CSV table of C-alpha atoms (C1' of nucleotides) in Angstrom, one decimal:
chain,number,residue,atom,x,y,z
U,1,MET,CA,1.8,38.6,-9.3
U,2,ASN,CA,2.1,41.6,-11.4
U,3,SER,CA,0.3,42.6,-14.4
U,4,PRO,CA,1.1,41.5,-17.9
U,5,GLN,CA,2.5,44.3,-20.4
U,6,ASN,CA,-0.1,42.7,-23.5
U,7,PRO,CA,-2.9,41.1,-21.0
U,8,SER,CA,-5.4,39.0,-23.4
U,9,PHE,CA,-8.4,40.4,-21.8
U,10,PHE,CA,-9.8,43.3,-22.4
U,11,PHE,CA,-12.5,45.9,-20.4
U,12,ASP,CA,-13.2,48.7,-21.5
U,13,HIS,CA,-14.8,50.7,-18.6
U,14,HIS,CA,-16.2,53.3,-20.5
U,15,GLN,CA,-19.1,50.5,-21.5
U,16,PHE,CA,-19.4,50.3,-17.8
U,17,GLN,CA,-23.5,51.9,-17.0
U,18,ASP,CA,-21.4,54.6,-15.1
U,19,SER,CA,-17.9,55.6,-15.7
U,20,SER,CA,-17.3,55.0,-12.4
U,21,SER,CA,-18.4,51.8,-12.2
U,22,SER,CA,-15.6,49.2,-11.4
U,23,PHE,CA,-14.2,45.4,-13.2
U,24,MET,CA,-16.2,43.9,-10.0
U,25,ASP,CA,-19.1,46.6,-10.5
U,26,PHE,CA,-19.1,45.0,-14.2
U,27,LEU,CA,-19.6,41.3,-12.5
U,28,ASN,CA,-21.6,41.9,-9.9
U,29,PHE,CA,-24.5,43.4,-12.1
U,30,SER,CA,-28.3,43.6,-11.9
U,31,GLY,CA,-28.5,41.7,-8.8
U,32,TYR,CA,-26.6,38.2,-10.0
U,33,PRO,CA,-25.2,35.7,-9.6
U,34,PRO,CA,-28.0,34.2,-7.5
U,35,PRO,CA,-27.2,32.3,-4.4
U,36,ASP,CA,-27.2,28.4,-4.5
U,37,PHE,CA,-26.3,27.6,-8.3
U,38,SER,CA,-23.3,25.6,-9.5
U,39,LEU,CA,-20.9,27.1,-11.2
U,40,GLU,CA,-21.1,25.3,-14.9
U,41,ALA,CA,-25.0,26.5,-14.3
U,42,GLU,CA,-23.2,29.9,-13.0
U,43,THR,CA,-21.6,30.7,-16.9
U,44,ALA,CA,-24.0,28.9,-19.3
U,45,ALA,CA,-26.5,31.7,-18.1
U,46,LEU,CA,-24.7,34.9,-18.9
U,47,SER,CA,-25.3,36.0,-21.9
U,48,PHE,CA,-22.5,38.4,-23.8
U,49,SER,CA,-22.8,41.2,-26.3
U,50,GLU,CA,-20.0,43.5,-28.1
U,51,ALA,CA,-19.9,47.0,-27.7
U,52,GLY,CA,-17.8,49.4,-29.5
U,53,THR,CA,-16.4,52.6,-28.6
U,54,SER,CA,-16.2,55.6,-30.5
U,55,ASP,CA,-12.2,55.6,-30.2
U,56,GLY,CA,-12.1,52.5,-31.9
U,57,SER,CA,-11.3,50.5,-28.8
U,58,ARG,CA,-13.9,47.1,-28.0
U,59,SER,CA,-15.2,45.9,-25.2
U,60,MET,CA,-18.1,43.6,-23.5
U,61,GLU,CA,-20.9,43.7,-22.3
U,62,ALA,CA,-22.7,41.4,-20.0
U,63,THR,CA,-26.5,41.5,-21.0
U,64,SER,CA,-28.7,39.5,-20.2
U,65,ILE,CA,-29.2,35.9,-17.4
U,66,ASP,CA,-31.5,33.2,-17.8
U,67,ASN,CA,-32.7,31.9,-15.5
U,68,ASN,CA,-34.8,28.7,-18.1
U,69,THR,CA,-31.1,28.3,-19.3
U,70,ILE,CA,-30.2,27.8,-15.6
U,71,ASP,CA,-32.7,25.3,-15.1
U,72,GLY,CA,-31.9,23.4,-18.8
U,73,TRP,CA,-28.5,23.1,-18.2
U,74,CYS,CA,-29.3,21.5,-14.3
U,75,GLU,CA,-31.1,19.6,-15.9
U,76,ALA,CA,-29.5,18.2,-18.1
U,77,LYS,CA,-26.6,18.0,-16.5
U,78,GLY,CA,-27.8,16.6,-13.3
U,79,VAL,CA,-26.7,19.0,-11.5
U,80,ASN,CA,-28.3,19.7,-8.3
U,81,ARG,CA,-29.0,23.9,-7.7
U,82,LYS,CA,-29.1,23.5,-4.0
U,83,LYS,CA,-25.9,21.5,-3.6
U,84,GLU,CA,-24.1,24.5,-3.3
U,85,LYS,CA,-22.1,25.8,-0.5
U,86,GLY,CA,-22.4,29.7,0.2
U,87,GLY,CA,-26.1,29.2,1.9
U,88,GLY,CA,-26.7,32.3,-0.5
U,89,CYS,CA,-24.1,35.1,1.8
U,90,SER,CA,-21.7,34.6,-1.3
U,91,ASN,CA,-21.4,37.5,-4.1
U,92,ARG,CA,-20.3,34.9,-7.0
U,93,VAL,CA,-20.0,35.1,-10.2
U,94,ALA,CA,-18.2,33.0,-13.1
U,95,PHE,CA,-17.6,33.4,-16.2
U,96,ILE,CA,-15.6,32.0,-19.1
U,97,THR,CA,-13.4,33.1,-21.4
U,98,LYS,CA,-10.3,32.7,-24.0
U,99,SER,CA,-7.0,33.7,-23.4
U,100,GLU,CA,-3.2,32.1,-23.3
U,101,LEU,CA,-3.4,33.4,-19.8
U,102,GLU,CA,-5.0,33.1,-16.7
U,103,ILE,CA,-4.5,35.7,-14.7
U,104,MET,CA,-6.7,38.5,-16.0
U,105,ASP,CA,-5.8,42.0,-15.0
U,106,ASP,CA,-8.8,43.2,-13.6
U,107,GLY,CA,-6.9,46.3,-11.8
U,108,PHE,CA,-7.2,44.3,-8.6
U,109,LYS,CA,-4.2,43.0,-6.6
U,110,TRP,CA,-4.5,39.6,-6.4
U,111,ARG,CA,-2.2,36.8,-3.8
U,112,LYS,CA,-2.2,33.7,-4.8
U,113,TYR,CA,-3.0,31.2,-1.2
U,114,GLY,CA,-4.1,28.1,-2.9
U,115,LYS,CA,-3.5,25.6,-6.0
U,116,LYS,CA,-5.4,22.2,-6.4
U,117,SER,CA,-6.0,19.7,-8.7
U,118,VAL,CA,-9.4,19.3,-10.3
U,119,LYS,CA,-11.2,15.4,-10.6
U,120,ASN,CA,-12.0,14.9,-13.5
U,121,SER,CA,-9.5,17.9,-15.3
U,122,PRO,CA,-6.2,17.5,-16.1
U,123,HIS,CA,-5.4,21.5,-15.2
U,124,PRO,CA,-5.4,22.7,-11.7
U,125,ARG,CA,-7.6,25.1,-10.2
U,126,ASN,CA,-6.0,28.3,-8.4
U,127,TYR,CA,-6.7,30.1,-5.1
U,128,TYR,CA,-6.4,34.2,-4.9
U,129,LYS,CA,-7.5,36.7,-2.5
U,130,CYS,CA,-7.4,40.9,-3.0
U,131,SER,CA,-4.3,41.3,-1.3
U,132,SER,CA,-5.9,45.2,-0.4
U,133,GLY,CA,-6.3,44.7,4.2
U,134,GLY,CA,-9.3,44.2,5.1
U,135,CYS,CA,-11.2,42.8,1.4
U,136,GLY,CA,-11.7,39.2,1.4
U,137,VAL,CA,-12.4,38.8,-2.6
U,138,LYS,CA,-12.1,35.8,-3.6
U,139,LYS,CA,-10.8,34.2,-6.9
U,140,ARG,CA,-11.1,31.1,-8.6
U,141,VAL,CA,-9.3,29.9,-11.8
U,142,GLU,CA,-9.5,27.2,-13.9
U,143,ARG,CA,-8.7,25.9,-17.1
U,144,ASP,CA,-12.0,24.3,-18.7
U,145,ARG,CA,-11.4,20.7,-18.8
U,146,ASP,CA,-12.2,21.0,-22.7
U,147,ASP,CA,-10.8,23.2,-24.1
U,148,SER,CA,-7.4,24.9,-22.7
U,149,SER,CA,-7.8,27.6,-24.2
U,150,TYR,CA,-10.5,29.0,-22.1
U,151,VAL,CA,-10.4,30.1,-19.0
U,152,ILE,CA,-12.8,30.2,-16.3
U,153,THR,CA,-12.5,32.8,-13.9
U,154,THR,CA,-15.0,32.9,-10.3
U,155,TYR,CA,-15.1,36.2,-8.2
U,156,GLU,CA,-16.4,35.8,-5.3
U,157,GLY,CA,-17.8,38.7,-2.8
U,158,VAL,CA,-17.0,42.7,-3.4
U,159,HIS,CA,-14.5,44.7,-2.9
U,160,ASN,CA,-14.4,46.9,-0.1
U,161,HIS,CA,-11.8,49.9,-2.0
U,162,GLU,CA,-11.5,51.4,-5.7
U,163,SER,CA,-10.1,49.8,-8.4
U,164,PRO,CA,-6.7,51.7,-9.9
U,165,PHE,CA,-8.6,50.5,-13.0
U,166,SER,CA,-6.8,51.2,-16.6
U,167,LYS,CA,-5.9,48.8,-18.7
U,168,TYR,CA,-5.1,48.1,-22.3
U,169,CYS,CA,-5.1,44.9,-24.8
U,170,ASN,CA,-4.1,44.1,-28.5
U,171,ASP,CA,-4.8,40.6,-29.0
U,172,PRO,CA,-8.2,38.6,-29.3
U,173,ILE,CA,-10.4,37.8,-26.1
U,174,LEU,CA,-13.7,35.4,-27.1
U,175,PHE,CA,-16.6,35.6,-24.3
U,176,HIS,CA,-17.6,31.6,-24.9
U,177,PRO,CA,-21.1,31.2,-22.7
U,178,ILE,CA,-21.1,27.3,-22.0
U,179,GLY,CA,-23.9,24.8,-21.6
U,180,PRO,CA,-26.7,23.8,-23.3
U,181,SER,CA,-27.0,27.2,-25.0
U,182,SER,CA,-26.0,26.6,-29.1
U,183,SER,CA,-24.8,29.9,-29.1
U,184,PRO,CA,-21.6,30.4,-31.1
U,185,PRO,CA,-18.7,32.4,-29.1
U,186,TYR,CA,-18.7,36.3,-28.8
U,187,SER,CA,-15.3,37.8,-30.4
U,188,SER,CA,-14.3,40.5,-29.9
U,189,THR,CA,-12.7,40.8,-33.3
U,190,THR,CA,-15.8,41.1,-35.3
U,191,THR,CA,-16.2,44.5,-37.1
U,192,LEU,CA,-18.1,46.6,-34.7
H,1,DC,C1',14.0,42.5,3.5
H,2,DG,C1',9.2,42.5,2.7
H,3,DA,C1',5.7,40.6,-0.8
H,4,DT,C1',4.4,37.0,-3.3
H,5,DT,C1',4.4,31.7,-4.8
H,6,DT,C1',5.0,27.0,-4.0
H,7,DT,C1',3.0,23.0,-1.7
H,8,DG,C1',2.2,19.4,1.5
H,9,DA,C1',-1.2,19.4,5.5
H,10,DC,C1',-4.8,19.7,7.2
H,11,DC,C1',-10.4,21.0,7.4
H,12,DT,C1',-15.1,20.5,6.2
H,13,DG,C1',-19.2,19.2,3.5
H,14,DC,C1',-21.2,15.5,1.0
H,15,DG,C1',-22.3,10.9,-0.5
H,16,DC,C1',-22.7,5.5,0.6
Y,1,DG,C1',-18.1,6.1,10.1
Y,2,DC,C1',-15.2,6.5,6.4
Y,3,DG,C1',-13.4,7.8,1.6
Y,4,DC,C1',-13.7,11.1,-1.3
Y,5,DA,C1',-13.0,16.1,-3.4
Y,6,DG,C1',-12.6,20.9,-2.3
Y,7,DG,C1',-11.5,24.3,-0.1
Y,8,DT,C1',-7.9,26.9,3.4
Y,9,DC,C1',-3.9,27.0,5.6
Y,10,DA,C1',0.9,28.2,7.0
Y,11,DA,C1',5.6,27.3,6.5
Y,12,DA,C1',9.7,27.4,3.4
Y,13,DA,C1',11.6,29.6,-0.9
Y,14,DT,C1',11.6,32.7,-4.7
Y,15,DC,C1',11.1,37.3,-6.0
Y,16,DG,C1',12.5,42.4,-6.8
DNA sequence: CGATTTTGACCTGCGC
DNA sequence: GCGCAGGTCAAAATCG
């Protein structure tokens, strides 16, 4: 699949902790995620803050992982934190973004290998693998069951190659932590 | 013509 | 053991 000309997602790599970091490095920050949390609990645990750059561009930074949020979410939803597959071997991170496009251009090239309808959701879930030879990173993409304007993306694994990261965007983007937290969406359109 | 997408079949884990 | 749901495979179709 080709990269969109005007992706609705925007990650400014200048905001990463070091300039050589890739988007996947960003996603795998600080030892996150824990091995056996549900997707929704993982996403609920993410907090994002907004950061500006000297050239006027915008970006989002993941700022904290709140285990209390995870526990609260699991308790509220009756989620069994131990039922997830993977046995702690996977390196997975999930987040939710507001976008008309389902495919975030993260600099890597993905090959779609599956599509499944999801129970209690009108939207199908799409499965992608990194098309780079020998790289086994997978990505799941699905729309929020309650608000189709949000896209839930889950990465699993770590790339064993460099990303030709370089993207741009003119459209606004919202990062919206889900779960019991009452935090509002964080909008990149906010004045910096 | 090679790469990618589509899509039905198949596999696996889990709850009952 | 059975059925359900999620995840993967692979052949065919499509695209560039």
